[in-house]
Amino acid sequence: MPTKRENIVAYMGNGTIPPKKLVKVLSEAFTRTNYNVYIASKMLKPFKKDNIHVGHRFDFNELLHGAMAFINHGGQNSIMAGLIYGAPQIMCPGNVFERQYNSLSIERLNAGVHVKVGDFTSEKIGQVVRKFEESSIYENNAKNIGERLVNLGGVSKVVSILEKRYSK
């Protein structure tokens, strides 16, 4: 795994931040920086300009290992992927309760930062990434929580418990 975190990875799904705004905010914040910015959206035509990469999909298994920040909508799959790969998260869940709960939980654990829709600006996102750069607490907490989750056993553990409980 890379030791240097040089990626900004973004996936908002059907979140509250429109894809064009996501590209605008992240381009303003990170164009011509040392970060490679990857924005996944099926609603945009793929392109590359400077260090900004927009595509329908990217291999998050590769990108999140080297992510300084994983910008997402707070959905369960995104949250879990960020933790498993030890990527500090910037979450903007909008008004979806489950996503708000996830986002605020990750923030309480100091593994990421919850951002309100109205605060989703290049200044705010840049400020949060600088916070991640200055303190390893977010990365360390994300890694530790991710390791604990992986050690719980995942799907095979759940299947094993169910088989023991319901087998005759």
PDB file of C-alpha atoms in Angstrom:
ATOM      1  CA  MET A   1       0.000   0.000   0.000  1.00  0.00           C
ATOM      2  CA  PRO A   2       1.249   3.483  -0.756  1.00  0.00           C
ATOM      3  CA  THR A   3       2.407   5.509   2.218  1.00  0.00           C
ATOM      4  CA  LYS A   4       1.852   8.803   0.440  1.00  0.00           C
ATOM      5  CA  ARG A   5      -1.732   9.962   0.189  1.00  0.00           C
ATOM      6  CA  GLU A   6      -1.967  11.874  -3.082  1.00  0.00           C
ATOM      7  CA  ASN A   7      -5.529  11.216  -4.265  1.00  0.00           C
ATOM      8  CA  ILE A   8      -8.776  13.031  -3.673  1.00  0.00           C
ATOM      9  CA  VAL A   9     -11.550  10.563  -4.513  1.00  0.00           C
ATOM     10  CA  ALA A  10     -15.163  11.705  -4.892  1.00  0.00           C
ATOM     11  CA  TYR A  11     -18.396   9.803  -5.338  1.00  0.00           C
ATOM     12  CA  MET A  12     -21.720  11.406  -4.491  1.00  0.00           C
ATOM     13  CA  GLY A  13     -24.042   8.828  -6.055  1.00  0.00           C
ATOM     14  CA  ASN A  14     -27.513  10.297  -6.135  1.00  0.00           C
ATOM     15  CA  GLY A  15     -26.543  12.632  -3.348  1.00  0.00           C
ATOM     16  CA  THR A  16     -27.527  16.195  -2.836  1.00  0.00           C
ATOM     17  CA  ILE A  17     -24.513  17.713  -4.600  1.00  0.00           C
ATOM     18  CA  PRO A  18     -25.137  17.789  -8.365  1.00  0.00           C
ATOM     19  CA  PRO A  19     -22.280  16.313 -10.436  1.00  0.00           C
ATOM     20  CA  LYS A  20     -21.481  19.606 -12.211  1.00  0.00           C
ATOM     21  CA  LYS A  21     -21.199  21.409  -8.876  1.00  0.00           C
ATOM     22  CA  LEU A  22     -18.978  18.619  -7.535  1.00  0.00           C
ATOM     23  CA  VAL A  23     -16.613  19.035 -10.490  1.00  0.00           C
ATOM     24  CA  LYS A  24     -16.635  22.843 -10.158  1.00  0.00           C
ATOM     25  CA  VAL A  25     -15.925  22.828  -6.410  1.00  0.00           C
ATOM     26  CA  LEU A  26     -13.175  20.209  -6.591  1.00  0.00           C
ATOM     27  CA  SER A  27     -11.592  21.807  -9.667  1.00  0.00           C
ATOM     28  CA  GLU A  28     -11.466  25.170  -7.909  1.00  0.00           C
ATOM     29  CA  ALA A  29      -9.996  23.592  -4.792  1.00  0.00           C
ATOM     30  CA  PHE A  30      -7.421  21.241  -6.329  1.00  0.00           C
ATOM     31  CA  THR A  31      -6.505  22.113  -9.940  1.00  0.00           C
ATOM     32  CA  ARG A  32      -2.733  22.342 -10.289  1.00  0.00           C
ATOM     33  CA  THR A  33      -2.096  20.950  -6.809  1.00  0.00           C
ATOM     34  CA  ASN A  34      -0.138  17.798  -6.031  1.00  0.00           C
ATOM     35  CA  TYR A  35      -3.356  15.832  -5.725  1.00  0.00           C
ATOM     36  CA  ASN A  36      -4.853  13.599  -8.387  1.00  0.00           C
ATOM     37  CA  VAL A  37      -8.600  14.189  -8.185  1.00  0.00           C
ATOM     38  CA  TYR A  38     -10.922  11.365  -9.260  1.00  0.00           C
ATOM     39  CA  ILE A  39     -14.628  12.128  -9.586  1.00  0.00           C
ATOM     40  CA  ALA A  40     -16.939   9.204 -10.353  1.00  0.00           C
ATOM     41  CA  SER A  41     -20.298  10.071 -11.904  1.00  0.00           C
ATOM     42  CA  LYS A  42     -22.406   8.286 -14.478  1.00  0.00           C
ATOM     43  CA  MET A  43     -24.157  11.569 -15.214  1.00  0.00           C
ATOM     44  CA  LEU A  44     -21.097  13.317 -16.693  1.00  0.00           C
ATOM     45  CA  LYS A  45     -19.121  12.745 -19.842  1.00  0.00           C
ATOM     46  CA  PRO A  46     -15.674  11.400 -18.844  1.00  0.00           C
ATOM     47  CA  PHE A  47     -12.755  13.808 -19.231  1.00  0.00           C
ATOM     48  CA  LYS A  48      -9.315  14.667 -17.900  1.00  0.00           C
ATOM     49  CA  LYS A  49      -8.074  18.204 -17.441  1.00  0.00           C
ATOM     50  CA  ASP A  50      -4.812  18.857 -15.616  1.00  0.00           C
ATOM     51  CA  ASN A  51      -5.009  16.697 -12.482  1.00  0.00           C
ATOM     52  CA  ILE A  52      -8.816  16.357 -12.524  1.00  0.00           C
ATOM     53  CA  HIS A  53     -10.167  12.994 -13.752  1.00  0.00           C
ATOM     54  CA  VAL A  54     -13.892  12.479 -14.304  1.00  0.00           C
ATOM     55  CA  GLY A  55     -15.160   9.043 -15.217  1.00  0.00           C
ATOM     56  CA  HIS A  56     -18.221   6.880 -14.993  1.00  0.00           C
ATOM     57  CA  ARG A  57     -16.359   4.687 -12.521  1.00  0.00           C
ATOM     58  CA  PHE A  58     -12.905   4.141 -11.057  1.00  0.00           C
ATOM     59  CA  ASP A  59     -11.356   1.253  -9.161  1.00  0.00           C
ATOM     60  CA  PHE A  60     -11.809   2.557  -5.630  1.00  0.00           C
ATOM     61  CA  ASN A  61      -9.906  -0.476  -4.316  1.00  0.00           C
ATOM     62  CA  GLU A  62      -6.786   1.056  -5.826  1.00  0.00           C
ATOM     63  CA  LEU A  63      -7.523   4.753  -5.373  1.00  0.00           C
ATOM     64  CA  LEU A  64      -8.644   4.740  -1.745  1.00  0.00           C
ATOM     65  CA  HIS A  65      -5.339   3.261  -0.550  1.00  0.00           C
ATOM     66  CA  GLY A  66      -3.704   6.533  -1.521  1.00  0.00           C
ATOM     67  CA  ALA A  67      -6.565   8.912  -0.717  1.00  0.00           C
ATOM     68  CA  MET A  68      -5.997  11.980   1.415  1.00  0.00           C
ATOM     69  CA  ALA A  69      -9.778  12.380   1.346  1.00  0.00           C
ATOM     70  CA  PHE A  70     -12.767  10.382   0.196  1.00  0.00           C
ATOM     71  CA  ILE A  71     -15.612  12.780  -0.570  1.00  0.00           C
ATOM     72  CA  ASN A  72     -18.959  11.023  -0.501  1.00  0.00           C
ATOM     73  CA  HIS A  73     -22.661  11.212   0.330  1.00  0.00           C
ATOM     74  CA  GLY A  74     -22.525   9.210   3.558  1.00  0.00           C
ATOM     75  CA  GLY A  75     -24.106   6.053   2.162  1.00  0.00           C
ATOM     76  CA  GLN A  76     -23.344   2.751   3.867  1.00  0.00           C
ATOM     77  CA  ASN A  77     -21.159   1.342   1.064  1.00  0.00           C
ATOM     78  CA  SER A  78     -19.117   4.528   0.731  1.00  0.00           C
ATOM     79  CA  ILE A  79     -18.596   4.855   4.475  1.00  0.00           C
ATOM     80  CA  MET A  80     -17.471   1.246   4.781  1.00  0.00           C
ATOM     81  CA  ALA A  81     -15.089   1.492   1.800  1.00  0.00           C
ATOM     82  CA  GLY A  82     -13.510   4.635   3.231  1.00  0.00           C
ATOM     83  CA  LEU A  83     -12.958   2.954   6.593  1.00  0.00           C
ATOM     84  CA  ILE A  84     -11.650  -0.310   5.158  1.00  0.00           C
ATOM     85  CA  TYR A  85      -9.029   1.611   3.174  1.00  0.00           C
ATOM     86  CA  GLY A  86      -8.231   4.027   5.994  1.00  0.00           C
ATOM     87  CA  ALA A  87      -9.236   7.089   3.962  1.00  0.00           C
ATOM     88  CA  PRO A  88     -10.371  10.168   5.878  1.00  0.00           C
ATOM     89  CA  GLN A  89     -13.837  11.132   4.677  1.00  0.00           C
ATOM     90  CA  ILE A  90     -15.641  14.333   3.797  1.00  0.00           C
ATOM     91  CA  MET A  91     -19.344  13.526   3.790  1.00  0.00           C
ATOM     92  CA  CYS A  92     -22.225  15.643   2.563  1.00  0.00           C
ATOM     93  CA  PRO A  93     -25.366  13.572   3.205  1.00  0.00           C
ATOM     94  CA  GLY A  94     -28.089  16.130   2.590  1.00  0.00           C
ATOM     95  CA  ASN A  95     -31.449  15.317   4.166  1.00  0.00           C
ATOM     96  CA  VAL A  96     -31.299  11.510   4.058  1.00  0.00           C
ATOM     97  CA  PHE A  97     -31.475  10.281   7.670  1.00  0.00           C
ATOM     98  CA  GLU A  98     -29.322   7.152   7.234  1.00  0.00           C
ATOM     99  CA  ARG A  99     -26.607   9.152   5.494  1.00  0.00           C
ATOM    100  CA  GLN A 100     -26.749  11.891   8.125  1.00  0.00           C
ATOM    101  CA  TYR A 101     -26.429   9.290  10.867  1.00  0.00           C
ATOM    102  CA  ASN A 102     -23.469   7.620   9.125  1.00  0.00           C
ATOM    103  CA  SER A 103     -21.769  10.939   8.458  1.00  0.00           C
ATOM    104  CA  LEU A 104     -22.162  12.253  11.995  1.00  0.00           C
ATOM    105  CA  SER A 105     -20.977   8.890  13.380  1.00  0.00           C
ATOM    106  CA  ILE A 106     -17.786   9.020  11.309  1.00  0.00           C
ATOM    107  CA  GLU A 107     -17.231  12.616  12.428  1.00  0.00           C
ATOM    108  CA  ARG A 108     -17.697  11.641  16.121  1.00  0.00           C
ATOM    109  CA  LEU A 109     -15.052   8.952  15.614  1.00  0.00           C
ATOM    110  CA  ASN A 110     -12.651  11.559  14.140  1.00  0.00           C
ATOM    111  CA  ALA A 111     -12.383   9.554  10.927  1.00  0.00           C
ATOM    112  CA  GLY A 112     -13.933  12.285   8.791  1.00  0.00           C
ATOM    113  CA  VAL A 113     -15.848  15.538   8.619  1.00  0.00           C
ATOM    114  CA  HIS A 114     -19.564  16.112   8.036  1.00  0.00           C
ATOM    115  CA  VAL A 115     -20.275  19.037   5.674  1.00  0.00           C
ATOM    116  CA  LYS A 116     -23.687  20.632   5.210  1.00  0.00           C
ATOM    117  CA  VAL A 117     -24.951  21.176   1.659  1.00  0.00           C
ATOM    118  CA  GLY A 118     -24.703  24.963   1.937  1.00  0.00           C
ATOM    119  CA  ASP A 119     -21.094  24.675   3.105  1.00  0.00           C
ATOM    120  CA  PHE A 120     -19.975  22.512   0.171  1.00  0.00           C
ATOM    121  CA  THR A 121     -17.587  25.079  -1.339  1.00  0.00           C
ATOM    122  CA  SER A 122     -14.030  24.921  -2.640  1.00  0.00           C
ATOM    123  CA  GLU A 123     -12.893  26.936   0.390  1.00  0.00           C
ATOM    124  CA  LYS A 124     -14.510  24.539   2.884  1.00  0.00           C
ATOM    125  CA  ILE A 125     -13.351  21.381   1.117  1.00  0.00           C
ATOM    126  CA  GLY A 126      -9.806  22.773   0.821  1.00  0.00           C
ATOM    127  CA  GLN A 127      -9.877  23.694   4.517  1.00  0.00           C
ATOM    128  CA  VAL A 128     -10.924  20.173   5.535  1.00  0.00           C
ATOM    129  CA  VAL A 129      -8.214  18.566   3.387  1.00  0.00           C
ATOM    130  CA  ARG A 130      -5.614  20.856   4.983  1.00  0.00           C
ATOM    131  CA  LYS A 131      -6.935  19.678   8.357  1.00  0.00           C
ATOM    132  CA  PHE A 132      -6.362  16.080   7.230  1.00  0.00           C
ATOM    133  CA  GLU A 133      -2.837  16.981   6.071  1.00  0.00           C
ATOM    134  CA  GLU A 134      -1.961  18.653   9.369  1.00  0.00           C
ATOM    135  CA  SER A 135      -3.229  15.909  11.665  1.00  0.00           C
ATOM    136  CA  SER A 136      -2.868  12.177  11.177  1.00  0.00           C
ATOM    137  CA  ILE A 137      -5.688  11.521  13.662  1.00  0.00           C
ATOM    138  CA  TYR A 138      -8.303  11.201  10.883  1.00  0.00           C
ATOM    139  CA  GLU A 139      -6.250   8.728   8.863  1.00  0.00           C
ATOM    140  CA  ASN A 140      -5.217   6.756  11.955  1.00  0.00           C
ATOM    141  CA  ASN A 141      -8.783   6.524  13.237  1.00  0.00           C
ATOM    142  CA  ALA A 142     -10.122   5.512   9.825  1.00  0.00           C
ATOM    143  CA  LYS A 143      -7.446   2.781   9.572  1.00  0.00           C
ATOM    144  CA  ASN A 144      -8.069   1.486  13.095  1.00  0.00           C
ATOM    145  CA  ILE A 145     -11.845   1.371  12.682  1.00  0.00           C
ATOM    146  CA  GLY A 146     -11.481  -0.240   9.246  1.00  0.00           C
ATOM    147  CA  GLU A 147      -9.185  -2.942  10.648  1.00  0.00           C
ATOM    148  CA  ARG A 148     -11.654  -3.653  13.442  1.00  0.00           C
ATOM    149  CA  LEU A 149     -14.487  -3.978  10.924  1.00  0.00           C
ATOM    150  CA  VAL A 150     -12.501  -6.369   8.735  1.00  0.00           C
ATOM    151  CA  ASN A 151     -11.587  -8.480  11.767  1.00  0.00           C
ATOM    152  CA  LEU A 152     -15.264  -8.947  12.627  1.00  0.00           C
ATOM    153  CA  GLY A 153     -15.442 -11.472   9.783  1.00  0.00           C
ATOM    154  CA  GLY A 154     -17.828  -9.861   7.310  1.00  0.00           C
ATOM    155  CA  VAL A 155     -20.363 -11.869   5.336  1.00  0.00           C
ATOM    156  CA  SER A 156     -18.821 -15.260   6.143  1.00  0.00           C
ATOM    157  CA  LYS A 157     -19.218 -14.563   9.867  1.00  0.00           C
ATOM    158  CA  VAL A 158     -22.886 -13.599   9.420  1.00  0.00           C
ATOM    159  CA  VAL A 159     -23.575 -16.739   7.358  1.00  0.00           C
ATOM    160  CA  SER A 160     -21.851 -18.893   9.974  1.00  0.00           C
ATOM    161  CA  ILE A 161     -23.951 -17.407  12.785  1.00  0.00           C
ATOM    162  CA  LEU A 162     -27.167 -17.860  10.804  1.00  0.00           C
ATOM    163  CA  GLU A 163     -26.294 -21.456   9.908  1.00  0.00           C
ATOM    164  CA  LYS A 164     -25.617 -22.313  13.560  1.00  0.00           C
ATOM    165  CA  ARG A 165     -28.802 -20.613  14.719  1.00  0.00           C
ATOM    166  CA  TYR A 166     -31.188 -22.025  12.139  1.00  0.00           C
ATOM    167  CA  SER A 167     -29.741 -25.423  11.226  1.00  0.00           C
ATOM    168  CA  LYS A 168     -31.557 -28.498  12.510  1.00  0.00           C
TER     169      LYS A 168
END
